[in-house]
Coordinates of C-alpha atoms in Angstrom, one line a residue:
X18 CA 1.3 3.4 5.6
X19 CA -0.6 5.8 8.0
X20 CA 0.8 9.0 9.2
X21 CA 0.9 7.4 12.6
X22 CA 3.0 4.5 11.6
X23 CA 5.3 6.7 9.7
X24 CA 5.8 8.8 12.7
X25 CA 6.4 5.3 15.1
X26 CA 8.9 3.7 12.5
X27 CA 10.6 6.7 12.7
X28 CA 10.7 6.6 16.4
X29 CA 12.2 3.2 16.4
X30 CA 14.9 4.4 13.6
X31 CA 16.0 7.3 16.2
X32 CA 16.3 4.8 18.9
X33 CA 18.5 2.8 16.8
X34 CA 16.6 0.2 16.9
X35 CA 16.3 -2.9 14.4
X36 CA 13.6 -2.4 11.8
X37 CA 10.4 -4.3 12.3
X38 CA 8.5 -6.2 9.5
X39 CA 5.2 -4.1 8.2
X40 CA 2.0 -5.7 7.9
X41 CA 2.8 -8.7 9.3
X42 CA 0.6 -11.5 9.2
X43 CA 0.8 -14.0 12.2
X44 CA -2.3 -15.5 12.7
X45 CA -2.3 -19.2 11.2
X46 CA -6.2 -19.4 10.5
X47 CA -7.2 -15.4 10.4
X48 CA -5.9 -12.6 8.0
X49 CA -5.0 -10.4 11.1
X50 CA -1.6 -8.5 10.9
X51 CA 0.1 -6.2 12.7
X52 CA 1.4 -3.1 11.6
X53 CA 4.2 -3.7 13.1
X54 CA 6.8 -6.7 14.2
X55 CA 9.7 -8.4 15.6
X56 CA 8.6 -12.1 14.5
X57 CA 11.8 -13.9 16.2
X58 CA 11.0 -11.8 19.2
X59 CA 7.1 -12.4 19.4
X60 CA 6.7 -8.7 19.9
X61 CA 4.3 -6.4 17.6
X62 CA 3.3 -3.0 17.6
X63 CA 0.1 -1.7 16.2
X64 CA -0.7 2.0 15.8
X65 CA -4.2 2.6 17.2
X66 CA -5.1 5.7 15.2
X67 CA -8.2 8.6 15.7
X68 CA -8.5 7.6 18.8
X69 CA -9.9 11.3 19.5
X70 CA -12.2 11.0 16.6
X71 CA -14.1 7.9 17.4
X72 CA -12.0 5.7 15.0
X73 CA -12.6 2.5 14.0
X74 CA -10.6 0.6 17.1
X75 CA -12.7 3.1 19.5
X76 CA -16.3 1.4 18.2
X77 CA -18.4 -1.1 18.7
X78 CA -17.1 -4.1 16.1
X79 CA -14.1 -2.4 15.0
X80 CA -13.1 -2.1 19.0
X81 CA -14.1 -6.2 19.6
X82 CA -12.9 -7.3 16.8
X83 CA -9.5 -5.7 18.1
X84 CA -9.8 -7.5 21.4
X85 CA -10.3 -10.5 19.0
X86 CA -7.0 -10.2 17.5
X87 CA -5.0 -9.0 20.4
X88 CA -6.1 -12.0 22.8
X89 CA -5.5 -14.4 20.2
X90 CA -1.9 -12.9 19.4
X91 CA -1.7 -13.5 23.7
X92 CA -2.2 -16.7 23.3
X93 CA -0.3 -17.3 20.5
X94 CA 2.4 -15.9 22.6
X95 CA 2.6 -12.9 21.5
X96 CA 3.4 -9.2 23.2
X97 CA 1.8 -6.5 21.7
X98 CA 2.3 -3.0 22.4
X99 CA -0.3 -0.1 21.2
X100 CA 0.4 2.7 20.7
X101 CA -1.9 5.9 20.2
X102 CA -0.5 9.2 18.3
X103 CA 0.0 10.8 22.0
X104 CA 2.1 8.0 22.9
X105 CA 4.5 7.7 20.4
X106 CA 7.4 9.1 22.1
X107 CA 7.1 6.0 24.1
X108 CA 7.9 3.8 21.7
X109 CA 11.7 3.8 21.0
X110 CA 12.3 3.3 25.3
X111 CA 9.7 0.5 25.5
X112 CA 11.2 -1.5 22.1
X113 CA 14.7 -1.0 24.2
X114 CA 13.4 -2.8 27.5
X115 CA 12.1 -5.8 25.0
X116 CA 15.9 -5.9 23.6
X117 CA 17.9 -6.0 26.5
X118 CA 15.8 -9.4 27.4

């Protein structure tokens, strides 16, 4: 687990929040997982990391092959939030929107 996904997990713990699955796979055909997710909710989290840095999601394949994943978790029906390490804080309010559904 990444320093980033420490940090979120921990933000959903402080929230009080229930405790997602890890690496979960939900793509029938394709290995994608996220890092993060509430299966029975359809709602997944994934820490988008060295985004400052030119990371892997901010470059050419690594960045499509993203869009890849997240459009066919759409339409798998799916809501995925992202989350970047300045946007953590964020996490524990949005996750609380999703639950009072």
């Amino acid at each position: 687990m990444t320093r980033l996904e420490m940090i979120v997990l921990n933000r959903i713990e402080r929230a009080g929040l229930p405790i997602p699955r890890k690496e979960y796979h939900f793509h029938p055909e394709r290995k994608w997982r996220f890092d993060f997710a509430y299966p029975d909710k359809k709602i997944a989290i994934e820490c988008e990391g060295a985004v400052w840095t030119r990371g892997r999601h901010t470059r050419g394949a690594g960045f499509i092959g993203d869009c890849q994943k997240y459009n066919a978790a759409q339409l798998l029906g799916w809501k995925v939030l992202r989350y970047s390490s300045d946007m953590i804080d964020e996490v524990g309010k949005d996750l609380k929107i999703f639950f009072k559904r």
